[in-house]
Short mmCIF file of N, CA and C in Angstrom, two decimals:
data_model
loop_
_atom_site.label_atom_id
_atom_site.label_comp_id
_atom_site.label_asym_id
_atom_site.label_seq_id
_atom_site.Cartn_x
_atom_site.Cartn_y
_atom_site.Cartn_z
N UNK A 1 0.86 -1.17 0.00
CA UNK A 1 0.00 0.00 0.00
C UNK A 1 0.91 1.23 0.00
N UNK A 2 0.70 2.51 -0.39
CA UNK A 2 1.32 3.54 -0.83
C UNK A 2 0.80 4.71 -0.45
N UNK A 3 0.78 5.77 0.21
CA UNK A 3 0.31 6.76 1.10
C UNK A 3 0.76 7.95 0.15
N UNK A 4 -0.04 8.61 -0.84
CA UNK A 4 0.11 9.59 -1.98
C UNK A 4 1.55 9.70 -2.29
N UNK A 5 1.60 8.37 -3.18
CA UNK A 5 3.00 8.42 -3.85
C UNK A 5 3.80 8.38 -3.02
N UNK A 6 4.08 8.60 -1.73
CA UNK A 6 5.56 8.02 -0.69
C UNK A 6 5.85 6.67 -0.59
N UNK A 7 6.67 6.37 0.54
CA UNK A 7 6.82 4.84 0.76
C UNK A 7 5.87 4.00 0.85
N UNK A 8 6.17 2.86 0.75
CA UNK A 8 5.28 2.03 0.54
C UNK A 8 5.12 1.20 2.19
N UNK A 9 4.11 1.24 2.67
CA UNK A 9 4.07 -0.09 3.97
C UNK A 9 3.27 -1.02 3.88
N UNK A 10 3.45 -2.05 4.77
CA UNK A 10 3.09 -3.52 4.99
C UNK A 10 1.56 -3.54 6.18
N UNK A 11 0.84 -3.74 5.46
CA UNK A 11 0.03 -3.98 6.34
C UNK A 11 -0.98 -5.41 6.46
N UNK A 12 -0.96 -5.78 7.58
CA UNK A 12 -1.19 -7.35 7.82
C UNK A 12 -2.44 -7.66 8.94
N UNK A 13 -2.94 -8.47 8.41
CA UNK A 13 -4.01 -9.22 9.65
C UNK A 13 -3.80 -9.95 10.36
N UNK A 14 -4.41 -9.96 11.82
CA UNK A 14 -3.42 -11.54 12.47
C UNK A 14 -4.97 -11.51 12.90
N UNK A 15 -5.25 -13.20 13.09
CA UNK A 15 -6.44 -13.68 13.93
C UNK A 15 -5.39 -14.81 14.56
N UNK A 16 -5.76 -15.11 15.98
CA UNK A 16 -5.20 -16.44 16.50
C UNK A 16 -6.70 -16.94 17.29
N UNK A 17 -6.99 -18.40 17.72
CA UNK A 17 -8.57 -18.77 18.05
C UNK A 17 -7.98 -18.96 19.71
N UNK A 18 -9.40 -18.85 20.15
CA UNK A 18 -8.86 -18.75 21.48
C UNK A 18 -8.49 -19.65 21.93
N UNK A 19 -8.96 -20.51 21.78
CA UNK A 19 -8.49 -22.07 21.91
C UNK A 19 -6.37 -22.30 21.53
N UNK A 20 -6.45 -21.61 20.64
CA UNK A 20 -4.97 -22.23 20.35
C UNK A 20 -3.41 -22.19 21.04
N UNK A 21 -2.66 -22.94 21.15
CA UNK A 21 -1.75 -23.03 22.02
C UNK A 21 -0.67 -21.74 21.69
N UNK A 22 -0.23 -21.46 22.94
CA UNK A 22 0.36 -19.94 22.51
C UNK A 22 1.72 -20.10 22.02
N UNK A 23 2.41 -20.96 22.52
CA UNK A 23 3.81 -21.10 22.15
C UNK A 23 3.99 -20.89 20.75
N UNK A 24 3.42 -22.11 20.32
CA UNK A 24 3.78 -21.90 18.53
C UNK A 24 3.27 -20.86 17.98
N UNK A 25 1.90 -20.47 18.17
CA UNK A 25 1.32 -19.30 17.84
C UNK A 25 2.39 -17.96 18.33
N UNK A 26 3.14 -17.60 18.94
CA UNK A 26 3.80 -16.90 19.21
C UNK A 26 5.41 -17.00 18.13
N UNK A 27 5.42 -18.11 18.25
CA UNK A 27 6.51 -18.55 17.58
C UNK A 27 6.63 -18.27 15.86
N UNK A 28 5.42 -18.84 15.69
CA UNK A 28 5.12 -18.36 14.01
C UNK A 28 4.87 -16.78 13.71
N UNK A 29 4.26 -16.28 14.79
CA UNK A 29 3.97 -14.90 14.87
C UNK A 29 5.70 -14.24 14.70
N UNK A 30 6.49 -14.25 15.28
CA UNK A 30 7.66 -14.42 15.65
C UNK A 30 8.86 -14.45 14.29
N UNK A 31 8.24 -15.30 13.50
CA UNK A 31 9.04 -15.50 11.91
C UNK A 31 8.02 -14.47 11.25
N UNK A 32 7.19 -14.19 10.92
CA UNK A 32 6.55 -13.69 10.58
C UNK A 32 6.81 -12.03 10.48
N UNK A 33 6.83 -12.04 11.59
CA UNK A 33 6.89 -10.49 11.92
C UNK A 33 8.60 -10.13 11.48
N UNK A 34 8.96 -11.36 11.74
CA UNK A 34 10.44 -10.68 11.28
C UNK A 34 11.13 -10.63 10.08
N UNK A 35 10.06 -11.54 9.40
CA UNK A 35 10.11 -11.56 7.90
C UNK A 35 9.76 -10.05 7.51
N UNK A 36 8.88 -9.19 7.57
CA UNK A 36 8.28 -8.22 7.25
C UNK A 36 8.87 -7.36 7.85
N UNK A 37 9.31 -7.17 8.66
CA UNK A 37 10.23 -6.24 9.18
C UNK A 37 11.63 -5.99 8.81
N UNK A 38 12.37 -7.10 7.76
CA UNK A 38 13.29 -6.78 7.37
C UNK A 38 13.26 -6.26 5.96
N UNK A 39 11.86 -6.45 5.68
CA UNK A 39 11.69 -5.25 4.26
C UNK A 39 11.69 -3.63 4.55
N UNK A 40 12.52 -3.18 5.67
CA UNK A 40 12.70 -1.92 5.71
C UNK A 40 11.99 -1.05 5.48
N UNK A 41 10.24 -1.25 5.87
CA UNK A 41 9.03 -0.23 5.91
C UNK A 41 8.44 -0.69 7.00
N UNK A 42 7.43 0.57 7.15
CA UNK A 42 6.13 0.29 8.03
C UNK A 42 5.87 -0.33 8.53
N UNK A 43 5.55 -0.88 9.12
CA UNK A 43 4.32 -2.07 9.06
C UNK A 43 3.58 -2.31 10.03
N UNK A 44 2.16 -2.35 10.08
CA UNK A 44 0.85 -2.49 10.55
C UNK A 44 0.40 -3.84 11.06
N UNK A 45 0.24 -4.79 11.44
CA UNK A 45 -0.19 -5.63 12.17
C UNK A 45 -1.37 -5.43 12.98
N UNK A 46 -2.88 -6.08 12.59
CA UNK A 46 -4.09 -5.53 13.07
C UNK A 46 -5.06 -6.95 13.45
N UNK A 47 -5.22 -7.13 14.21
CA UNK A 47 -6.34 -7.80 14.41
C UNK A 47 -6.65 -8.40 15.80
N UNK A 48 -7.19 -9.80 15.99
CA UNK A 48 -7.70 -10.25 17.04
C UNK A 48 -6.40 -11.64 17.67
N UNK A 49 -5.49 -11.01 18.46
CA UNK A 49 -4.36 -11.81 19.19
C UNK A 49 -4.83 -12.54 20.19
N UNK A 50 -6.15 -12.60 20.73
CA UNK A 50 -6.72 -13.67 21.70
C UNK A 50 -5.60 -13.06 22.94
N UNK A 51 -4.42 -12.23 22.52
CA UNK A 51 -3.86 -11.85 24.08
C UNK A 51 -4.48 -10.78 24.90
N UNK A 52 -4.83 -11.38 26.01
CA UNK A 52 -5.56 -9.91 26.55
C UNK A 52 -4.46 -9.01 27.26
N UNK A 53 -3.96 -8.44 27.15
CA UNK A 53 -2.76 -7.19 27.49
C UNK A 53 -3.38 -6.66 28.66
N UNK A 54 -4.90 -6.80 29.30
CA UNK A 54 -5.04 -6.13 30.22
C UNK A 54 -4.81 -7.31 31.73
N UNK A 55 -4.69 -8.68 31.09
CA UNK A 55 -4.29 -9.55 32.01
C UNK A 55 -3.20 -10.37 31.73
N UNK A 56 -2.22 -9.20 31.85
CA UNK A 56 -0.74 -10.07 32.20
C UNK A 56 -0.30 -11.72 32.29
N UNK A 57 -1.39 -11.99 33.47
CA UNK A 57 -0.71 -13.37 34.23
C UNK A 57 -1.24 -13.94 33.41
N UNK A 58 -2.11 -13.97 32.50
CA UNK A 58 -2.79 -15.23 31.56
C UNK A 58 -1.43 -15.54 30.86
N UNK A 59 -2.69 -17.01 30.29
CA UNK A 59 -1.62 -17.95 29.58
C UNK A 59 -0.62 -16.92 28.40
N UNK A 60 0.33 -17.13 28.22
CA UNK A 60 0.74 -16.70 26.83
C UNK A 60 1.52 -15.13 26.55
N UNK A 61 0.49 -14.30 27.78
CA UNK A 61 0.73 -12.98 27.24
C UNK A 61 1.73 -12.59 27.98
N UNK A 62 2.44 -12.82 28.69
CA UNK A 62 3.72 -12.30 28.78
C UNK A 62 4.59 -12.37 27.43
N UNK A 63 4.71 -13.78 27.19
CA UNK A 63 5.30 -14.24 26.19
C UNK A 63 5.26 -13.54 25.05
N UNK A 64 4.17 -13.09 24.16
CA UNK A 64 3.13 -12.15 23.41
C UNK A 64 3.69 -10.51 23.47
N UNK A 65 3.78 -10.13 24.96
CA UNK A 65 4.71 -8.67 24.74
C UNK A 65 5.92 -8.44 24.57
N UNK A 66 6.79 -9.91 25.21
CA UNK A 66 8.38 -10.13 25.68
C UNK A 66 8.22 -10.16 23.69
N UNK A 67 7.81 -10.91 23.26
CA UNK A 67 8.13 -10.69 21.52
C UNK A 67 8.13 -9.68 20.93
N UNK A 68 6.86 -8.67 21.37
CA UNK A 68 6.86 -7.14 20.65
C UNK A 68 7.81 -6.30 21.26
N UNK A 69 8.74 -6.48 22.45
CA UNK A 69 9.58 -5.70 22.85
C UNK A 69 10.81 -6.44 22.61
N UNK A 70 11.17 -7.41 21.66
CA UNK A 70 12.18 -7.91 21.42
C UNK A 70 12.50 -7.09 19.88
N UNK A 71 11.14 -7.30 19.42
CA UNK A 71 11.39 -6.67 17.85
C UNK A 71 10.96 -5.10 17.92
N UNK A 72 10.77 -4.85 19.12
CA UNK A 72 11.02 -3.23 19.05
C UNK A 72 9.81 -2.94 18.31
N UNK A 73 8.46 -3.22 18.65
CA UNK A 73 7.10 -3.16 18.11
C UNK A 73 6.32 -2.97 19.29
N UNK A 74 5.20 -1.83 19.20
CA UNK A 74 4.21 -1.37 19.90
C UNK A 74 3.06 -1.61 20.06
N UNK A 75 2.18 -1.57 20.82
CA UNK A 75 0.67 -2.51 20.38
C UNK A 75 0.07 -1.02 20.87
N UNK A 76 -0.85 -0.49 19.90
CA UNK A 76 -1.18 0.86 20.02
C UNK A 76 -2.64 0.66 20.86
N UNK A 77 -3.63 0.02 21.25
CA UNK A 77 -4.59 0.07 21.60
C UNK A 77 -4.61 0.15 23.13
N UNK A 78 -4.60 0.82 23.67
CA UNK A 78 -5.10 0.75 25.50
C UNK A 78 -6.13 0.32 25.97
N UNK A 79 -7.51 0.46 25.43
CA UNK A 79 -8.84 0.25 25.94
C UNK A 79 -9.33 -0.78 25.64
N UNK A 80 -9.91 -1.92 26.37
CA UNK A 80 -10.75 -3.13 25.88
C UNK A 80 -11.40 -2.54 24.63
N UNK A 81 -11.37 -4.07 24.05
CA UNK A 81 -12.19 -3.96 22.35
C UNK A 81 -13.06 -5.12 22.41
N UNK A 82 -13.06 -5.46 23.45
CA UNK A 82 -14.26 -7.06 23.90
C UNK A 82 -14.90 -6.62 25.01
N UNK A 83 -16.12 -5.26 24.92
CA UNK A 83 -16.75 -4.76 25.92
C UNK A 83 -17.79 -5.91 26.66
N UNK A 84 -17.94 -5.67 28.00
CA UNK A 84 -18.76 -6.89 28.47
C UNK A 84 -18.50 -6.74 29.95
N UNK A 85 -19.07 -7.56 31.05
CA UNK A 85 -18.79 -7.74 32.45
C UNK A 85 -17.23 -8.26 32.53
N UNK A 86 -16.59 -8.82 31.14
CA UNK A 86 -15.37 -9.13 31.44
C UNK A 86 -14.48 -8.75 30.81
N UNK A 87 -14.33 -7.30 30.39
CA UNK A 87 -13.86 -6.88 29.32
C UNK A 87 -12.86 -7.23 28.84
N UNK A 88 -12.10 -7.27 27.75
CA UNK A 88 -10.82 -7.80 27.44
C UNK A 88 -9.94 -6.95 26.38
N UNK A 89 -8.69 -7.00 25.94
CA UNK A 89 -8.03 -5.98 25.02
C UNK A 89 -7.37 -6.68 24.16
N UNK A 90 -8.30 -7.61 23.37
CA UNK A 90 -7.53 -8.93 22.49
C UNK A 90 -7.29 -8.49 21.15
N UNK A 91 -7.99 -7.12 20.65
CA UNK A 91 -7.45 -6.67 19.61
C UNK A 91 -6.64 -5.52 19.29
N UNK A 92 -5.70 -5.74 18.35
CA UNK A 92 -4.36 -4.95 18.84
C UNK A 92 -4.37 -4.09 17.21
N UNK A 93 -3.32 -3.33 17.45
CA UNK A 93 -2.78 -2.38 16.17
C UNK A 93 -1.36 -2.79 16.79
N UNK A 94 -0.45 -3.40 16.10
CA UNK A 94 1.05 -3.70 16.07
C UNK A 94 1.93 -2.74 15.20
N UNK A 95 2.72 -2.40 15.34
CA UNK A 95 3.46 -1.75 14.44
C UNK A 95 5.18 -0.99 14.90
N UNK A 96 6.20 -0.89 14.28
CA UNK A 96 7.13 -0.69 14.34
C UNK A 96 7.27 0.76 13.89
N UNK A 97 6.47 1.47 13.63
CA UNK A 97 6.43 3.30 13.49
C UNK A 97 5.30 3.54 14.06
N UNK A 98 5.51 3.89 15.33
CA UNK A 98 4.51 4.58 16.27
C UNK A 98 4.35 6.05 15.88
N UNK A 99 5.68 6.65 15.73
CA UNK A 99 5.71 7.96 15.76
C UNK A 99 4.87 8.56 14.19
N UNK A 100 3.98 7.48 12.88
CA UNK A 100 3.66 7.82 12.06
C UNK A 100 1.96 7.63 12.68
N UNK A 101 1.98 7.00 13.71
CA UNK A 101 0.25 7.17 13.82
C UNK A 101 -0.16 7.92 14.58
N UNK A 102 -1.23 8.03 14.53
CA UNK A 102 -2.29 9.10 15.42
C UNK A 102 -3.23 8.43 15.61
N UNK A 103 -4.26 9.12 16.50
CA UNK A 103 -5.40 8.37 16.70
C UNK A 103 -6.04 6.94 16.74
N UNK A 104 -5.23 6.41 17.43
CA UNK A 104 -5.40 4.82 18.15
C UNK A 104 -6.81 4.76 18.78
N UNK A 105 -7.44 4.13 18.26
CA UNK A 105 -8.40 4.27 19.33
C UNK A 105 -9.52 3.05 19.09
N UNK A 106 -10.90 3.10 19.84
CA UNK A 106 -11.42 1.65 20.17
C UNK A 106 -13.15 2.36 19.42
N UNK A 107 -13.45 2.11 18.04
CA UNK A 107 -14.55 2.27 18.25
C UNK A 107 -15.67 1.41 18.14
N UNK A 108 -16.61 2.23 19.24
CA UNK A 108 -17.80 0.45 19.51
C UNK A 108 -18.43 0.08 18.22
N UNK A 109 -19.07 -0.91 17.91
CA UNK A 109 -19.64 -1.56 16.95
C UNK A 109 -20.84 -2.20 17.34
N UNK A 110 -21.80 -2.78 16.26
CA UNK A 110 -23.05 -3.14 17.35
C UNK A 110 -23.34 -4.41 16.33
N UNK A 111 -22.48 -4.86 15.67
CA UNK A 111 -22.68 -6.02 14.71
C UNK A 111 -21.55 -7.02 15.19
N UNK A 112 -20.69 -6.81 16.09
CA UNK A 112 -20.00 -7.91 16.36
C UNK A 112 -19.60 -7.63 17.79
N UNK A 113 -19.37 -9.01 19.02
CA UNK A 113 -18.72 -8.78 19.87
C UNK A 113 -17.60 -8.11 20.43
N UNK A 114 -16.73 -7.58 19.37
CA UNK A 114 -15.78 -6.95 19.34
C UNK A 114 -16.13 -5.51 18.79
N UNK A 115 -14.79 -4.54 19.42
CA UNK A 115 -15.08 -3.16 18.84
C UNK A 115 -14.17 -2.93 17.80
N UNK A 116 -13.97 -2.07 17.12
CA UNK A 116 -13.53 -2.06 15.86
C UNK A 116 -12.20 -1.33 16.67
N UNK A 117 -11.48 -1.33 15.90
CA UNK A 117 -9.91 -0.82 16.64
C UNK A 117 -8.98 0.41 14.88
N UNK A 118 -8.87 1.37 15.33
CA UNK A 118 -8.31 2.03 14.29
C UNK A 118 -7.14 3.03 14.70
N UNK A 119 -6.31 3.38 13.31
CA UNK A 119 -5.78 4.30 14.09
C UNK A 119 -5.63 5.16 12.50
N UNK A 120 -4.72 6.36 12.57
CA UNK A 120 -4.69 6.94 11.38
C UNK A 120 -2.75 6.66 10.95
N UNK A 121 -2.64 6.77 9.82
CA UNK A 121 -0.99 6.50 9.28
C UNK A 121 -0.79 8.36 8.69
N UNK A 122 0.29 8.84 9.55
CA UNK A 122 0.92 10.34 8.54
C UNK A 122 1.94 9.74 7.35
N UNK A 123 2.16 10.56 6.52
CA UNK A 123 2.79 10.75 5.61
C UNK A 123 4.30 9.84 6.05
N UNK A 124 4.76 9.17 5.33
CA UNK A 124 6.22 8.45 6.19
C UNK A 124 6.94 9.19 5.83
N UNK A 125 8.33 8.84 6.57
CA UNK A 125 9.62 9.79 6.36
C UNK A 125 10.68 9.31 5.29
N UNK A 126 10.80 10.24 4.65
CA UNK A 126 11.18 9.18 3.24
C UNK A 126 12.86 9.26 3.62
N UNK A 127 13.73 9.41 4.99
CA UNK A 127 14.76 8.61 4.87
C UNK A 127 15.16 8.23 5.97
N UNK A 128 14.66 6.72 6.22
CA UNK A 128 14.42 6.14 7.25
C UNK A 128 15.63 4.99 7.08
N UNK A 129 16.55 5.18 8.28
CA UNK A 129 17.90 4.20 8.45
C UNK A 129 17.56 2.66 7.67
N UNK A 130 18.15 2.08 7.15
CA UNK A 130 17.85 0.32 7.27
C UNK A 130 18.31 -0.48 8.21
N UNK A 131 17.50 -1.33 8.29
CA UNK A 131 18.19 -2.08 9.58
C UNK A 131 17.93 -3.27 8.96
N UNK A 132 19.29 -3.87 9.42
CA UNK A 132 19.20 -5.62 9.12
C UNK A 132 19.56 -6.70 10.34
N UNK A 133 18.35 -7.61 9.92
CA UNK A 133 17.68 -8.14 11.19
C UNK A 133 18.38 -9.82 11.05
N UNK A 134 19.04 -9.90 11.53
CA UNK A 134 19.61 -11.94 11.37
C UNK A 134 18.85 -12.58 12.16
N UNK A 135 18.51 -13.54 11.87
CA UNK A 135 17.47 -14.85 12.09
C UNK A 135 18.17 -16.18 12.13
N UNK A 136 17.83 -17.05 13.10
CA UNK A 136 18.65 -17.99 12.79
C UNK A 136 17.47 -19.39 12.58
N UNK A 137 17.78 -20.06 11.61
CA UNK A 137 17.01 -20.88 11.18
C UNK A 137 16.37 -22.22 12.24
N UNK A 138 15.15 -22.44 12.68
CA UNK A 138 14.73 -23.22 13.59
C UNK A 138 13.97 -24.33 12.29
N UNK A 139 14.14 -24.29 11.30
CA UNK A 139 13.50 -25.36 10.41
C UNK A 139 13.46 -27.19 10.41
N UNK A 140 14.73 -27.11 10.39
CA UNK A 140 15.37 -28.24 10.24
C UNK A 140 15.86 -28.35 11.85
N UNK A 141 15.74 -28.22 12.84
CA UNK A 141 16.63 -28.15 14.37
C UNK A 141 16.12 -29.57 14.62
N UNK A 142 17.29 -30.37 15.23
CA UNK A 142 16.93 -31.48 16.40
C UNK A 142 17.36 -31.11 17.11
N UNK A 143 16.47 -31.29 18.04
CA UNK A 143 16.73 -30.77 19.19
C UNK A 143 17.11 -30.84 19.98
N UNK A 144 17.33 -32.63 20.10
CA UNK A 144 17.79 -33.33 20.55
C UNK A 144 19.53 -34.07 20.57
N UNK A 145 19.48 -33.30 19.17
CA UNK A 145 20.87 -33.41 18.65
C UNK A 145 21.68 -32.18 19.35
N UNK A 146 20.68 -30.86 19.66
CA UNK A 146 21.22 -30.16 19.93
C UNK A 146 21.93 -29.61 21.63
N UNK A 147 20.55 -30.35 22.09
CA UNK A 147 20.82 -30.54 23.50
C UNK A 147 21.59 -31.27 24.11
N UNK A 148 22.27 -32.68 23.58
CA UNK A 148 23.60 -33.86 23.06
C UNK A 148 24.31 -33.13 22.89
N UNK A 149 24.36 -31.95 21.96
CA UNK A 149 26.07 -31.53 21.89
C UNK A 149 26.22 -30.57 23.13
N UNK A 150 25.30 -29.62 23.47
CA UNK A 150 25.68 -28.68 24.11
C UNK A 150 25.76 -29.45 25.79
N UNK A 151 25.59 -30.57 26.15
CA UNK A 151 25.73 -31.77 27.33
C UNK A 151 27.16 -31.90 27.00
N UNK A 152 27.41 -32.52 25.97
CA UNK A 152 28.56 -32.78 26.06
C UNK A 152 29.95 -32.02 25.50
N UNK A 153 29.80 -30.27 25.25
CA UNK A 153 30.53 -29.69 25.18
C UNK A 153 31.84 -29.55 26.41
N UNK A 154 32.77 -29.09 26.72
CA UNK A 154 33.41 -28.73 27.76
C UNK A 154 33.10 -27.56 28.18
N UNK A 155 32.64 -27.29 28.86
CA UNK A 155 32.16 -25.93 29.56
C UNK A 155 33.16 -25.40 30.59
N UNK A 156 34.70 -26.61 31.39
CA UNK A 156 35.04 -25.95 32.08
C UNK A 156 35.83 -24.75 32.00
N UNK A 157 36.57 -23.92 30.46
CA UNK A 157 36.87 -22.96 30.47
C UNK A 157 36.18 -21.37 30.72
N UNK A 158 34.55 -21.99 30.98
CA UNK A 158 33.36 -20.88 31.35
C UNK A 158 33.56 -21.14 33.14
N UNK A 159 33.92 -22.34 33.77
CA UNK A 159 33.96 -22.24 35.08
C UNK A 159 35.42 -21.94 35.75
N UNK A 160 36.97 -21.85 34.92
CA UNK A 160 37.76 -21.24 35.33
C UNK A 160 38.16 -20.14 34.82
N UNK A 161 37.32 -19.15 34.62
CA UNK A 161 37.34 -17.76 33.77
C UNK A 161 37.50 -17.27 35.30
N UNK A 162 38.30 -15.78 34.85
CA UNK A 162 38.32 -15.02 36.51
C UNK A 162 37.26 -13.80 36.32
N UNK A 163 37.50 -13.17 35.13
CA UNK A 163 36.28 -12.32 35.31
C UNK A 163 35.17 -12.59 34.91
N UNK A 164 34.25 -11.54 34.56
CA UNK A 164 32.98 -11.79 34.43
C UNK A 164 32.60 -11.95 32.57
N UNK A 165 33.59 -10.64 32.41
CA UNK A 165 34.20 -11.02 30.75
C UNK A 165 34.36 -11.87 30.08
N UNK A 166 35.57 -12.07 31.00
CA UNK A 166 36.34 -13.66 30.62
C UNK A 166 35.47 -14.43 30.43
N UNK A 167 34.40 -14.46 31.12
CA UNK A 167 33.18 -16.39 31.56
C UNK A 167 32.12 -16.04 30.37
N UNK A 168 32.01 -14.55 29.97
CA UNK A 168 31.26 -14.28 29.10
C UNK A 168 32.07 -15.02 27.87
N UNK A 169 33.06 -14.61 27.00
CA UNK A 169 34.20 -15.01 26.12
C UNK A 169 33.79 -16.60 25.65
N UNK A 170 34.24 -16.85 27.09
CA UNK A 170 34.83 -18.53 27.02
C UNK A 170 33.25 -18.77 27.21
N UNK A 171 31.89 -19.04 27.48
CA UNK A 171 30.41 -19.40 27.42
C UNK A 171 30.77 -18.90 25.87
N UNK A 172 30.83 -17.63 24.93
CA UNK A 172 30.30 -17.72 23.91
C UNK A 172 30.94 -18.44 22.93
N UNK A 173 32.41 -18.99 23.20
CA UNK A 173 33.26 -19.73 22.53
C UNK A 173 32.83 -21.26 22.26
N UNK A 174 32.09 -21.63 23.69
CA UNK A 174 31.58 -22.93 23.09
C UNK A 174 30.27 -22.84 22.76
N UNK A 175 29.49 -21.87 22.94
CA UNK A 175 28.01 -22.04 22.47
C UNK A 175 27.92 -21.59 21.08
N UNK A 176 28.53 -20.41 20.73
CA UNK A 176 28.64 -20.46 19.20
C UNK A 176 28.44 -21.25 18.49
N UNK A 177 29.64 -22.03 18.38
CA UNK A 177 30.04 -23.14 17.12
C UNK A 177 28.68 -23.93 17.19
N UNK A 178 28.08 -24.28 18.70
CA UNK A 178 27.17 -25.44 18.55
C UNK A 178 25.63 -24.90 17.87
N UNK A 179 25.53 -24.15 17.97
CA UNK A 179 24.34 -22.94 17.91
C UNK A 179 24.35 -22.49 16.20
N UNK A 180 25.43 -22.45 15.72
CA UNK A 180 25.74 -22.22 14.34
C UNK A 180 25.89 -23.58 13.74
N UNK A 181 26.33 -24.81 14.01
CA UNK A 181 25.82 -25.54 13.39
C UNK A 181 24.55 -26.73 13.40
N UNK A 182 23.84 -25.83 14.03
CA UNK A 182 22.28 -26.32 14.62
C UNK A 182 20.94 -25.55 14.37
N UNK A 183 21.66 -24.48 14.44
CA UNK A 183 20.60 -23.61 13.80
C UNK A 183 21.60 -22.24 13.18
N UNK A 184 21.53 -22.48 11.85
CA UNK A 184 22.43 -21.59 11.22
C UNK A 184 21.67 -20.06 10.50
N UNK A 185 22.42 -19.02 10.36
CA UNK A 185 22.09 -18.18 10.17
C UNK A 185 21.24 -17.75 8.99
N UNK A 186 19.80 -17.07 8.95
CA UNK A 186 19.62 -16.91 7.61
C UNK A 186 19.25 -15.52 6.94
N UNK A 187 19.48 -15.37 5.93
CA UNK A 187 18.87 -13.78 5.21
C UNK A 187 17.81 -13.20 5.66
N UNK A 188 17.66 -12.14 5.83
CA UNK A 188 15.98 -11.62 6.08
C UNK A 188 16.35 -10.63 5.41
#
């Protein structure tokens, strides 16, 4: 989509059912988002995440924000959008340019249980840094293979390190190699 001839952004739907298990759903969410994010625009992420943001301790949603604050992404909606005796805030506006929207907001609807959720997009900034995002491939992982090597790595040069440096060094010296050839690096 194209905002009068400027840059171009990404804009996407997410539904997850309430029923569904969050891990993977987080996880796919997770490739996903970072797929689209390394096309160096916008991008919008809108719909119904089944996470309710206004209850923390539930299943999942920690997990659910710890991801949008990993990829440096905002969930613009504050106010329940599932009005009721139990209200809930399961539908979100996601996005990685906060500073291009305005008007986030929750409006009611009278055709569906849910409220409609909108916000407005300004004009983008037509010279916006690139950033490149490395991913490391979980496709092909055993996991089991992987948890075998890293058992039987030598770890004691991480337990006679003197500083804190040092234990850092010597931990990333053997986790590297195993980590790179287990789950190896890929393009985004």
């Amino acid at each position: 989509m194209g905002l009068n001839g400027r840059r171009a952004l990404i804009v996407g739907a997410i539904y997850r059912p309430p029923s569904a298990a969050a891990v993977p759903d987080i996880d796919a969410l997770r490739d996903q988002l970072t797929y689209v994010l390394a096309k160096d625009k916008p991008v919008y992420a809108l719909g119904d995440t089944n996470f309710d943001v206004l209850r923390p301790t539930k299943a999942g949603v920690a997990s659910y924000v710890q991801l949008l604050n990993d990829l440096s992404l905002s969930q613009l909606i504050t106010t329940p959008t599932r009005p009721g005796s139990n209200a809930t805030l399961i539908d979100h506006i996601i996005t990685n340019s906060p500073e291009l929207t305005t008007d986030a907001e929750v409006t009611p609807v009278n055709i569906s249980d849910h409220d409609l959720v909108t916000a407005s997009v300004r004009g983008i900034k037509p010279h916006q840094q690139r950033r490149v995002i490395t991913v490391r491939s979980t496709r092909q992982l055993n996991q089991d293979a992987l948890c075998l090597d890293l058992l039987l790595a030598d770890w004691s040069p991480v337990y006679q390190a003197a500083s804190t440096t040092a234990k850092w060094a010597a931990w990333k010296a053997v986790w590297d190699p195993i980590i790179d050839q287990h789950m190896p690096h890929t393009g985004v």
